[in-house]
Amino acid sequence: MKQAIVLFSLMLFLVTGIHAQNNVGIGTTNPNPNALLEVRSSSQGLMIPRMNTGQRESMVLGPVDQGLMVYDVTLDQFMFFDGNVWQGITTDTSRWGQLGDNILRLNGNVGIGITTPLGKFHVKNDEGTTAVRIGNQYTGPAVSYGLLARNESENTNDRFGILSTSYGSPGSGTLFGVAGKAETANEDMDAYGGYFFADSTGAGTHYGVYTEAKGIGNYALYANSATADGYAGYFDGRVSIVNRLGIGTDTPDGKLDIQSTSKNALIINNTSASSDTVFGIDLYVDSLSQSTRYGIRNIIGPASGNTADVYGLLSRIKNNGAGNHIAVYGFANGNGNIGVRGKSSGTGTGVYGENTDNEGFAGYFDGNTYVQDRLEIRDKIFLRPVGNGDGGEIELFDDDGDQTVTIRAGQSTTNGAEMLMYNDDGIKTIELDADFSSGKGRVITDELQITGGSDLAENFMVSAPSSDIRPGMVVCIDAEKEGALKPAQHAYDKTVVGVISGANGVDPGMLMGQQSTIADGDWPVALAGRVYVLADATNHPVRTGDLLTSATRPGYAMSARKARKAQGAILGKALTSLDEGTGYVLMLVNLR
């Protein structure tokens, strides 16, 4: 009975104290006036309800339960109910830090909309239209970004600044892994929907942006410009495409397939000021395929009703520098390789070059040039690898389109080359035949004019040391050597045949002889025409119009004073005079 009275008195005290002070102190008689309950202890703590995650989530709670707190032994952390969902209070303070105005996540992953984040920052959205929205309203002068993703890892695996994977159920909408949009009212600034930059020194692959598509109708990267002045994609630097790139088509037929209905399908402008070789397009074909390989292949399709010029490839140089400026430069290294190849069917043109300046070249070839079919130069020159005969053929035309020259490598499978020339009426007037009959060449023409000499000469062997023979000497028959001549030895020699041609700067106009026969030799002997002859005027002067014969001085001529004795020994008639001594006299050869 005494114990019951004591317990009742204690309870009455507590109730009276709580009511009187409006707060409770445990372990203290002076609780904080701002706290409803203050617990003080230096050896004990406060134990709130503990339960696992399943037990906690099985509780039926509503807005009136806002602030309810338990300890989740499964997650090892305090959890409180915010009136809608459970929120966690982490017990690992080492994962969060603060540096100035920055809040830092030191380790572990952060998940938004997901309790099991797969990366440092993982956002999952099951409700609204936007999972992450980033707005940058910076107005300063520095470069600003809506999102700056930078991967500075130096491992040897593939590394991504941003990896975006989109999964969507069947539907008619558009599904984007990453959608970037730039909107600005400032026309003087650069604006990018997405800007990507790769800077890494590791051995792996480094991409500013890496996209991958699987399945028909899917795009690894899709960009669209809503205005004609904008860019669907802008790349400042190298771009590598492993598979195919289609421009104007979603079914590219090659590594690069450009299809356009506009005026220009592709414009390439290289404004480099480098002193090294500069290319608008540098194409290198390194294929082991046994089929035909092309660096550039241009096919011009039919354009019904189109009367304008159409080019598969138009290359133009605008440069006034001192270097070589080449619109198209083709280089082939190795047997069977072709630097530039043109092919056409019908009346088309495989390769067309045009020069609007007389000092330039429509085409310039440094080295061997190979034409498989026919080469036509402005309707004036035609080159054929196989002509009317056997081998190549060149045809030249005048401004009226009339053929004036034909050069053939062979007339047939058994005859050699020939060259034909025609007059204004189209009549063949000159024919050069390299194999007219039995391998002999022949020139056939109506009239032959020779401007390089003035006499008709034949090659003879002369029986005398070469040091004793000189042009202008009178020669006669060498009776001791068949077919040979020798310098004339006495006056009025009836065996004289002519004068060695080439003296005093007058050369033979026509030289005859048959090589490797008795009708050949080392010295041209004038038999007709004008020739300078060595003359002796010691005994008698030589007057213009005198008949000349052999003199007493070996190899010289003199004026024939004895008509009877000169019969059969006359060389010709003097065209110039010699008053005394020895010298050259121009003579018209006339043997009699």
Coordinates of C-alpha atoms in Angstrom, one line a residue:
M1 CA 0.0 0.0 0.0
K2 CA 2.9 2.3 0.8
Q3 CA 4.6 1.7 -2.6
A4 CA 1.3 2.4 -4.4
I5 CA 1.0 5.8 -2.7
V6 CA 4.6 6.7 -3.6
L7 CA 4.1 5.7 -7.3
F8 CA 0.9 7.7 -7.5
S9 CA 2.6 10.8 -6.0
L10 CA 5.4 10.5 -8.6
M11 CA 3.0 10.3 -11.5
L12 CA 1.0 13.2 -10.2
F13 CA 4.3 15.2 -9.9
L14 CA 5.2 14.5 -13.5
V15 CA 1.8 15.3 -14.9
T16 CA 1.7 18.5 -12.8
G17 CA 5.3 19.4 -14.0
I18 CA 4.6 18.7 -17.7
H19 CA 1.5 20.7 -17.6
A20 CA 3.2 23.6 -15.7
Q21 CA 6.4 23.8 -17.8
N22 CA 5.0 22.6 -21.2
N23 CA 8.2 20.6 -21.8
V24 CA 9.9 17.5 -20.4
G25 CA 13.4 16.9 -19.2
I26 CA 14.9 13.5 -18.8
G27 CA 18.2 13.5 -17.0
T28 CA 17.8 17.2 -16.4
T29 CA 15.6 19.4 -14.1
N30 CA 16.1 22.4 -16.4
P31 CA 15.1 21.3 -19.9
N32 CA 15.6 23.7 -22.8
P33 CA 12.5 25.9 -23.0
N34 CA 12.4 25.6 -26.8
A35 CA 12.4 21.8 -26.7
L36 CA 9.3 19.8 -26.0
L37 CA 11.6 17.0 -24.8
E38 CA 15.3 17.2 -23.8
V39 CA 17.2 14.0 -22.9
R40 CA 20.6 14.3 -21.3
S41 CA 23.0 11.5 -20.5
S42 CA 26.6 10.8 -20.6
S43 CA 26.3 7.1 -20.6
Q44 CA 23.1 6.2 -22.5
G45 CA 21.4 7.1 -25.8
L46 CA 18.0 7.4 -27.4
M47 CA 16.7 4.2 -29.1
I48 CA 14.0 4.9 -31.8
P49 CA 12.0 2.1 -33.4
R50 CA 14.1 -0.3 -35.6
M51 CA 12.8 -2.3 -38.5
N52 CA 13.8 -3.7 -41.9
T53 CA 12.9 -2.2 -45.3
G54 CA 10.0 -4.5 -45.8
Q55 CA 8.5 -3.7 -42.5
R56 CA 8.9 0.0 -43.0
E57 CA 7.4 0.0 -46.5
S58 CA 4.4 -2.1 -45.3
M59 CA 3.3 0.7 -42.9
V60 CA 0.2 2.5 -44.2
L61 CA 1.0 6.2 -44.0
G62 CA -0.5 9.4 -45.2
P63 CA 0.1 13.2 -44.9
V64 CA -0.9 13.2 -41.2
D65 CA 2.1 10.9 -40.6
Q66 CA 4.6 13.5 -41.9
G67 CA 7.8 13.5 -39.8
L68 CA 7.5 9.8 -38.6
M69 CA 11.0 8.5 -38.2
V70 CA 12.4 5.0 -37.9
Y71 CA 15.8 3.3 -38.3
D72 CA 16.0 0.9 -41.3
V73 CA 18.3 -1.9 -40.4
T74 CA 18.4 -3.1 -44.1
L75 CA 19.7 0.2 -45.4
D76 CA 21.6 0.9 -42.2
Q77 CA 20.2 4.5 -42.0
F78 CA 17.6 6.7 -40.5
M79 CA 14.4 7.1 -42.6
F80 CA 11.7 9.7 -42.2
F81 CA 8.3 10.1 -43.9
D82 CA 7.9 13.5 -45.6
G83 CA 4.1 13.0 -45.9
N84 CA 4.4 11.4 -49.4
V85 CA 7.5 9.1 -49.5
W86 CA 10.2 7.9 -47.3
Q87 CA 13.4 9.9 -47.3
G88 CA 16.8 8.7 -46.0
I89 CA 19.1 10.3 -43.6
T90 CA 22.6 8.9 -44.3
T91 CA 24.8 7.8 -41.5
D92 CA 28.0 7.9 -43.6
T93 CA 29.0 11.6 -43.3
S94 CA 32.3 10.9 -45.2
R95 CA 30.4 10.7 -48.5
W96 CA 29.4 14.4 -48.4
G97 CA 31.6 17.4 -47.9
Q98 CA 31.5 21.1 -48.2
L99 CA 34.1 23.5 -49.6
G100 CA 33.1 27.1 -49.6
D101 CA 29.8 27.3 -51.4
N102 CA 30.2 23.9 -53.0
I103 CA 28.6 20.7 -51.7
L104 CA 30.7 17.6 -52.6
R105 CA 29.9 14.0 -53.0
L106 CA 33.1 12.4 -52.0
N107 CA 32.4 8.7 -52.8
G108 CA 29.6 6.4 -53.7
N109 CA 26.9 7.1 -56.3
V110 CA 24.0 9.6 -56.4
G111 CA 20.6 8.4 -57.6
I112 CA 17.7 10.6 -58.5
G113 CA 14.5 8.6 -59.1
I114 CA 16.3 5.4 -58.5
T115 CA 17.5 3.6 -55.3
T116 CA 20.3 1.7 -57.1
P117 CA 22.3 4.2 -59.1
L118 CA 24.7 2.6 -61.6
G119 CA 27.0 5.6 -61.9
K120 CA 28.3 8.5 -59.9
F121 CA 25.2 10.4 -61.0
H122 CA 22.1 8.4 -62.1
V123 CA 18.8 10.1 -63.0
K124 CA 15.7 8.0 -63.7
N125 CA 12.5 9.7 -64.8
D126 CA 9.1 7.9 -64.8
E127 CA 6.9 11.0 -64.8
G128 CA 7.7 14.3 -66.4
T129 CA 9.0 14.9 -70.0
T130 CA 12.4 15.9 -68.9
A131 CA 14.8 13.8 -66.8
V132 CA 17.5 16.5 -66.5
R133 CA 17.2 20.1 -67.4
I134 CA 20.2 22.5 -67.1
G135 CA 19.9 26.2 -67.7
N136 CA 22.9 28.5 -67.9
Q137 CA 22.1 32.2 -67.8
Y138 CA 25.7 33.4 -67.5
T139 CA 26.2 36.8 -69.2
G140 CA 29.9 37.2 -68.7
P141 CA 32.5 37.3 -71.5
A142 CA 33.9 33.8 -71.0
V143 CA 32.8 30.7 -72.8
S144 CA 29.7 29.2 -71.1
Y145 CA 28.2 25.7 -71.3
G146 CA 24.9 24.3 -70.4
L147 CA 26.6 21.0 -69.7
L148 CA 30.3 20.4 -69.7
A149 CA 31.3 16.7 -69.7
R150 CA 35.0 16.0 -69.5
N151 CA 36.6 12.6 -69.1
E152 CA 40.2 12.8 -68.2
S153 CA 40.7 9.1 -67.5
E154 CA 44.0 7.7 -68.7
N155 CA 43.1 4.0 -68.7
T156 CA 43.4 1.8 -71.9
N157 CA 39.7 1.1 -72.3
D158 CA 37.1 3.1 -74.2
R159 CA 36.1 6.3 -72.2
F160 CA 33.0 8.4 -72.6
G161 CA 32.3 11.9 -71.3
I162 CA 28.6 11.3 -71.8
L163 CA 27.1 7.9 -72.6
S164 CA 23.4 8.1 -73.5
T165 CA 21.3 5.0 -74.3
S166 CA 17.7 5.4 -75.4
Y167 CA 15.2 2.6 -75.1
G168 CA 11.7 3.1 -76.3
S169 CA 8.6 1.0 -76.9
P170 CA 7.0 1.0 -80.3
G171 CA 5.4 4.3 -81.1
S172 CA 5.2 7.1 -83.6
G173 CA 7.3 9.7 -81.7
T174 CA 10.9 10.5 -82.0
L175 CA 13.3 9.1 -79.5
F176 CA 16.6 10.9 -78.7
G177 CA 19.4 9.8 -76.5
V178 CA 20.7 13.3 -76.3
A179 CA 18.9 16.3 -77.7
G180 CA 20.7 19.6 -77.8
K181 CA 19.1 22.9 -78.7
A182 CA 20.6 26.4 -78.9
E183 CA 18.5 29.5 -78.7
T184 CA 19.9 33.0 -78.7
A185 CA 18.8 36.4 -79.7
N186 CA 22.4 37.6 -80.0
E187 CA 23.4 37.3 -83.7
D188 CA 27.0 38.1 -83.0
M189 CA 27.7 35.1 -80.8
D190 CA 28.3 31.4 -81.5
A191 CA 25.6 29.1 -80.2
Y192 CA 25.8 25.3 -80.2
G193 CA 23.1 22.7 -79.4
G194 CA 25.9 20.4 -78.4
Y195 CA 29.6 21.0 -78.2
F196 CA 32.0 18.1 -77.6
F197 CA 35.7 18.1 -77.0
A198 CA 38.1 15.1 -76.4
D199 CA 41.4 15.6 -74.7
S200 CA 43.2 12.5 -73.4
T201 CA 46.7 11.1 -73.5
G202 CA 45.8 7.5 -72.8
A203 CA 46.2 4.6 -75.3
G204 CA 42.5 3.9 -75.7
T205 CA 40.0 5.5 -78.0
H206 CA 38.9 9.1 -77.2
Y207 CA 35.7 10.6 -78.6
G208 CA 34.3 14.1 -78.2
V209 CA 31.0 12.4 -79.1
Y210 CA 30.4 8.7 -79.8
T211 CA 27.1 7.5 -81.1
E212 CA 25.9 4.1 -82.0
A213 CA 22.7 2.9 -83.6
K214 CA 21.3 -0.6 -83.8
G215 CA 18.4 -1.7 -86.0
I216 CA 16.8 -0.4 -89.2
G217 CA 15.7 3.2 -89.2
N218 CA 17.8 4.2 -86.2
Y219 CA 20.3 7.0 -86.3
A220 CA 23.5 7.1 -84.3
L221 CA 23.5 10.9 -84.6
Y222 CA 20.6 13.0 -86.0
A223 CA 21.0 16.7 -86.5
N224 CA 18.5 19.1 -88.1
S225 CA 18.7 22.8 -88.9
A226 CA 15.4 24.6 -89.1
T227 CA 16.8 27.5 -91.2
A228 CA 18.8 27.6 -94.4
D229 CA 21.5 29.8 -92.7
G230 CA 22.1 27.3 -89.8
Y231 CA 24.1 24.1 -89.6
A232 CA 22.7 20.7 -88.7
G233 CA 26.3 19.8 -87.8
Y234 CA 29.5 21.8 -87.5
F235 CA 32.9 20.1 -87.0
D236 CA 36.1 22.1 -86.4
G237 CA 38.8 19.4 -86.6
R238 CA 39.1 15.8 -87.8
V239 CA 36.0 13.7 -88.3
S240 CA 36.3 9.9 -88.5
I241 CA 33.4 7.7 -89.9
V242 CA 34.1 4.0 -89.8
N243 CA 31.2 2.7 -91.8
R244 CA 29.1 4.9 -94.2
L245 CA 28.1 8.6 -94.3
G246 CA 25.0 9.6 -96.3
I247 CA 24.3 13.2 -97.1
G248 CA 20.9 13.8 -98.7
T249 CA 20.1 10.1 -98.4
D250 CA 19.4 7.7 -95.5
T251 CA 20.6 4.7 -97.5
P252 CA 24.2 5.5 -98.5
D253 CA 25.7 3.2 -101.1
G254 CA 29.3 3.8 -100.1
K255 CA 31.5 5.2 -97.4
L256 CA 30.4 8.7 -98.5
D257 CA 27.2 9.1 -100.5
I258 CA 26.0 12.6 -101.4
Q259 CA 22.7 13.2 -103.1
S260 CA 21.4 16.6 -103.7
T261 CA 18.7 18.5 -105.7
S262 CA 20.4 21.8 -105.1
K263 CA 22.9 23.6 -107.3
N264 CA 26.0 22.3 -105.5
A265 CA 26.1 18.9 -104.0
L266 CA 29.5 19.4 -102.4
I267 CA 31.8 22.5 -102.0
I268 CA 35.2 22.1 -100.5
N269 CA 37.3 25.3 -99.9
N270 CA 40.8 25.1 -98.5
T271 CA 42.2 28.5 -97.5
S272 CA 45.4 27.2 -95.9
A273 CA 48.4 29.5 -96.2
S274 CA 50.8 26.7 -95.5
S275 CA 54.0 26.5 -97.6
D276 CA 53.6 22.7 -97.9
T277 CA 51.4 21.0 -100.5
V278 CA 47.8 21.9 -99.9
F279 CA 44.8 19.8 -101.2
G280 CA 41.1 20.6 -101.5
I281 CA 40.6 16.8 -101.5
D282 CA 43.3 14.3 -100.7
L283 CA 42.1 10.7 -101.5
Y284 CA 44.2 7.6 -101.0
V285 CA 43.1 4.2 -102.2
D286 CA 44.8 1.3 -100.4
S287 CA 42.7 -1.7 -101.3
L288 CA 43.8 -5.3 -102.1
S289 CA 40.5 -5.9 -103.9
Q290 CA 40.9 -7.5 -107.4
S291 CA 38.0 -5.3 -108.7
T292 CA 38.3 -1.8 -109.9
R293 CA 39.1 0.7 -107.2
Y294 CA 38.4 4.5 -107.3
G295 CA 39.5 7.4 -105.2
I296 CA 36.6 9.4 -106.6
R297 CA 33.8 8.0 -108.8
N298 CA 31.4 10.4 -110.3
I299 CA 28.3 9.2 -112.1
I300 CA 26.0 11.8 -113.8
G301 CA 22.5 10.5 -114.1
P302 CA 20.1 11.4 -116.8
A303 CA 18.5 14.8 -116.5
S304 CA 15.6 15.0 -118.9
G305 CA 15.1 18.5 -120.5
N306 CA 18.2 19.9 -118.8
T307 CA 20.3 22.0 -121.2
A308 CA 22.8 23.4 -118.6
D309 CA 26.3 22.0 -118.0
V310 CA 26.3 19.2 -115.5
Y311 CA 29.5 18.2 -113.7
G312 CA 30.1 15.2 -111.5
L313 CA 33.2 17.0 -110.1
L314 CA 34.0 20.6 -110.7
S315 CA 37.4 21.7 -109.3
R316 CA 38.5 25.3 -109.6
I317 CA 41.6 27.1 -108.4
K318 CA 41.5 30.8 -107.3
N319 CA 45.1 31.7 -106.4
N320 CA 47.5 34.3 -107.6
G321 CA 50.5 33.0 -105.6
A322 CA 53.9 32.0 -107.0
G323 CA 53.4 28.2 -106.4
N324 CA 51.8 25.6 -108.6
H325 CA 48.0 25.8 -108.4
I326 CA 46.3 22.6 -109.5
A327 CA 42.5 22.1 -109.7
V328 CA 42.8 18.3 -109.9
Y329 CA 46.0 16.5 -109.0
G330 CA 46.3 12.8 -109.6
F331 CA 49.1 10.7 -108.3
A332 CA 49.6 7.0 -108.7
N333 CA 52.3 4.9 -107.1
G334 CA 52.8 1.4 -108.4
N335 CA 52.1 -0.7 -111.5
G336 CA 48.6 -0.6 -112.8
N337 CA 47.5 2.4 -110.6
I338 CA 45.8 5.4 -112.1
G339 CA 45.9 8.9 -110.6
V340 CA 42.9 10.3 -112.5
R341 CA 40.6 8.2 -114.7
G342 CA 37.7 9.4 -116.7
K343 CA 35.1 7.2 -118.3
S344 CA 32.0 8.0 -120.4
S345 CA 29.4 6.3 -122.4
G346 CA 27.6 7.7 -125.4
T347 CA 28.6 11.3 -126.2
G348 CA 29.6 12.1 -122.6
T349 CA 33.0 13.3 -121.4
G350 CA 35.0 11.3 -118.8
V351 CA 37.4 14.2 -117.8
Y352 CA 36.8 17.7 -119.0
G353 CA 39.4 20.5 -118.5
E354 CA 38.9 24.1 -119.5
N355 CA 41.3 27.1 -119.4
T356 CA 40.0 30.6 -119.8
D357 CA 43.5 32.2 -119.9
N358 CA 45.9 31.6 -122.8
E359 CA 48.8 31.3 -120.4
G360 CA 47.2 28.5 -118.4
F361 CA 46.6 24.8 -119.2
A362 CA 43.3 22.9 -119.3
G363 CA 45.3 19.8 -118.6
Y364 CA 48.9 19.3 -117.6
F365 CA 50.7 16.0 -117.5
D366 CA 54.2 15.5 -116.1
G367 CA 55.2 12.0 -117.1
N368 CA 53.7 9.2 -119.2
T369 CA 50.1 9.8 -120.3
Y370 CA 47.9 6.8 -121.2
V371 CA 44.7 7.0 -123.2
Q372 CA 42.8 3.8 -123.6
D373 CA 40.4 4.9 -126.3
R374 CA 40.5 8.3 -128.0
L375 CA 41.8 11.7 -126.9
E376 CA 40.1 14.7 -128.4
I377 CA 41.5 18.2 -128.0
R378 CA 38.9 20.9 -128.8
D379 CA 37.7 19.2 -132.0
K380 CA 41.2 19.7 -133.5
I381 CA 43.3 16.7 -132.3
F382 CA 42.1 13.1 -132.0
L383 CA 44.4 10.5 -130.5
R384 CA 43.4 6.9 -130.9
P385 CA 45.1 3.8 -129.4
V386 CA 43.8 1.7 -132.3
G387 CA 43.3 3.5 -135.6
N388 CA 42.4 2.3 -139.1
G389 CA 45.7 0.5 -139.3
D390 CA 47.6 -1.4 -136.6
G391 CA 48.4 0.6 -133.4
G392 CA 47.7 4.2 -132.4
E393 CA 46.5 7.1 -134.6
I394 CA 46.6 10.8 -134.4
E395 CA 44.2 12.9 -136.4
L396 CA 44.4 16.7 -136.7
F397 CA 41.6 19.0 -137.9
D398 CA 41.4 22.6 -139.0
D399 CA 39.0 25.2 -137.7
D400 CA 36.4 24.1 -140.3
G401 CA 36.5 20.6 -138.9
D402 CA 38.3 19.2 -142.0
Q403 CA 40.9 16.6 -141.4
T404 CA 44.4 17.8 -142.4
V405 CA 46.9 15.4 -140.9
T406 CA 46.8 11.7 -140.1
I407 CA 49.6 9.9 -138.3
R408 CA 49.3 6.1 -137.9
A409 CA 51.6 3.8 -136.0
G410 CA 51.0 1.1 -138.5
Q411 CA 49.1 0.7 -141.8
S412 CA 48.3 -2.9 -141.2
T413 CA 49.7 -5.8 -139.2
T414 CA 52.6 -6.1 -141.6
N415 CA 53.4 -2.5 -142.6
G416 CA 55.0 0.3 -140.7
A417 CA 53.9 3.8 -139.8
E418 CA 52.7 6.5 -142.2
M419 CA 51.9 10.2 -142.1
L420 CA 49.3 11.7 -144.5
M421 CA 48.7 15.4 -145.1
Y422 CA 45.8 17.0 -147.0
N423 CA 45.2 20.3 -148.7
D424 CA 42.2 22.6 -148.3
D425 CA 40.2 20.4 -150.7
G426 CA 40.8 17.3 -148.6
I427 CA 43.2 15.8 -151.2
K428 CA 46.2 13.9 -149.9
T429 CA 49.3 15.8 -151.2
I430 CA 52.1 14.5 -149.0
E431 CA 52.6 10.9 -147.8
L432 CA 55.4 9.7 -145.6
D433 CA 55.5 6.0 -145.7
A434 CA 57.9 4.2 -143.3
D435 CA 57.3 0.8 -145.0
F436 CA 56.3 1.4 -148.6
S437 CA 57.7 -1.8 -150.0
S438 CA 59.8 -4.5 -148.4
G439 CA 60.6 -2.3 -145.4
K440 CA 61.7 0.7 -147.4
G441 CA 60.6 4.2 -146.5
R442 CA 59.2 6.6 -149.2
V443 CA 58.2 10.3 -149.4
I444 CA 55.5 10.9 -151.9
T445 CA 54.6 14.5 -152.8
D446 CA 54.0 16.9 -155.7
E447 CA 56.8 19.2 -155.0
L448 CA 59.9 19.1 -152.7
Q449 CA 61.7 22.2 -151.4
I450 CA 65.0 21.8 -149.6
T451 CA 66.2 24.8 -147.6
G452 CA 69.2 23.3 -145.8
G453 CA 71.6 22.9 -148.7
S454 CA 72.2 23.5 -152.4
D455 CA 73.7 20.4 -154.0
L456 CA 72.8 16.8 -154.7
A457 CA 75.4 14.6 -153.2
E458 CA 76.1 10.9 -152.7
N459 CA 78.3 9.2 -150.0
F460 CA 81.5 7.7 -151.3
M461 CA 84.6 6.1 -149.8
V462 CA 87.7 8.3 -150.5
S463 CA 91.1 6.5 -150.6
A464 CA 93.2 8.9 -148.6
P465 CA 94.0 9.5 -144.9
S466 CA 91.2 11.5 -143.3
S467 CA 93.6 14.2 -142.4
D468 CA 94.3 14.8 -146.1
I469 CA 90.7 15.1 -147.1
R470 CA 88.6 18.2 -146.7
P471 CA 85.4 19.7 -148.2
G472 CA 85.9 21.4 -151.6
M473 CA 88.4 18.9 -152.9
V474 CA 88.1 17.6 -156.5
V475 CA 87.9 13.7 -156.5
C476 CA 88.2 11.2 -159.2
I477 CA 87.8 7.4 -159.6
D478 CA 90.2 5.2 -157.7
A479 CA 90.9 2.4 -160.2
E480 CA 92.6 0.3 -157.6
K481 CA 89.6 0.2 -155.3
E482 CA 86.2 -0.7 -156.6
G483 CA 83.5 1.9 -155.9
A484 CA 86.0 4.3 -154.2
L485 CA 87.3 7.8 -155.1
K486 CA 90.5 9.6 -154.5
P487 CA 91.7 13.2 -154.7
A488 CA 92.4 14.2 -158.3
Q489 CA 96.2 14.1 -159.0
H490 CA 96.8 15.8 -162.4
A491 CA 95.3 18.4 -164.8
Y492 CA 92.5 17.5 -167.2
D493 CA 91.7 14.2 -165.4
K494 CA 89.0 12.5 -167.3
T495 CA 88.1 10.3 -164.3
V496 CA 86.9 13.2 -162.2
V497 CA 83.4 12.7 -160.7
G498 CA 82.7 15.7 -158.5
V499 CA 83.7 17.8 -155.4
I500 CA 83.5 16.9 -151.7
S501 CA 80.5 18.9 -150.5
G502 CA 80.2 21.1 -147.4
A503 CA 83.0 23.7 -148.1
N504 CA 82.7 27.4 -147.1
G505 CA 79.4 26.9 -145.2
V506 CA 77.3 25.5 -148.1
D507 CA 76.0 22.0 -147.2
P508 CA 74.4 19.3 -149.3
G509 CA 70.7 19.8 -150.0
M510 CA 70.0 16.2 -150.6
L511 CA 72.3 13.3 -149.7
M512 CA 71.9 9.9 -151.1
G513 CA 73.5 6.5 -150.5
Q514 CA 72.6 2.9 -149.5
Q515 CA 74.0 1.9 -146.2
S516 CA 76.1 -1.3 -145.8
T517 CA 76.6 -1.5 -149.6
I518 CA 79.2 -0.4 -152.1
A519 CA 77.0 2.6 -152.7
D520 CA 77.9 4.1 -149.3
G521 CA 80.8 6.0 -147.7
D522 CA 82.0 8.6 -145.3
W523 CA 82.3 11.6 -147.7
P524 CA 79.4 13.4 -149.5
V525 CA 80.4 14.1 -153.1
A526 CA 78.4 16.8 -155.0
L527 CA 77.2 15.5 -158.4
A528 CA 74.9 18.3 -159.2
G529 CA 73.9 21.8 -157.9
R530 CA 76.1 24.5 -156.4
V531 CA 79.2 23.7 -154.4
Y532 CA 82.4 25.5 -153.3
V533 CA 85.5 24.0 -154.9
L534 CA 89.2 24.5 -154.1
A535 CA 90.6 26.4 -157.1
D536 CA 94.2 27.2 -158.2
A537 CA 94.7 30.5 -160.1
T538 CA 98.5 30.4 -160.1
N539 CA 98.9 30.1 -163.9
H540 CA 95.6 31.6 -165.0
P541 CA 92.9 33.6 -163.2
V542 CA 89.4 32.0 -162.8
R543 CA 86.7 34.2 -164.4
T544 CA 83.0 33.9 -163.9
G545 CA 81.5 31.6 -166.5
D546 CA 84.8 29.7 -167.0
L547 CA 84.6 25.9 -167.3
L548 CA 86.6 24.2 -164.6
T549 CA 88.6 21.0 -164.7
S550 CA 91.1 19.3 -162.4
A551 CA 94.4 21.2 -161.8
T552 CA 98.0 20.1 -161.4
R553 CA 97.7 20.7 -157.7
P554 CA 96.1 17.5 -156.2
G555 CA 92.4 18.0 -155.2
Y556 CA 92.2 21.5 -156.9
A557 CA 90.3 22.8 -159.9
M558 CA 91.4 25.4 -162.5
S559 CA 90.1 27.2 -165.5
A560 CA 90.0 24.9 -168.6
R561 CA 92.1 26.7 -171.3
K562 CA 92.5 23.7 -173.7
A563 CA 89.1 22.8 -175.1
R564 CA 90.2 19.6 -176.8
K565 CA 92.1 18.3 -173.8
A566 CA 89.2 19.3 -171.5
Q567 CA 86.7 17.0 -173.2
G568 CA 85.4 14.5 -170.6
A569 CA 87.3 16.3 -167.8
I570 CA 84.9 19.3 -167.1
L571 CA 83.6 19.6 -163.5
G572 CA 81.3 22.5 -164.0
K573 CA 81.0 26.3 -164.5
A574 CA 82.5 29.0 -162.2
L575 CA 79.9 31.2 -160.6
T576 CA 82.5 33.4 -158.8
S577 CA 86.1 34.4 -159.8
L578 CA 89.6 34.0 -158.3
D579 CA 92.3 36.4 -159.7
E580 CA 95.4 34.7 -158.3
G581 CA 96.7 32.1 -155.9
T582 CA 94.4 29.5 -154.4
G583 CA 90.9 29.8 -152.8
Y584 CA 87.3 28.8 -153.0
V585 CA 85.2 29.3 -156.1
L586 CA 81.5 28.7 -156.2
M587 CA 80.8 26.3 -159.0
L588 CA 77.6 24.9 -160.7
V589 CA 78.4 21.1 -161.0
N590 CA 78.0 20.0 -164.6
L591 CA 80.1 16.9 -165.5
R592 CA 80.9 16.5 -169.2

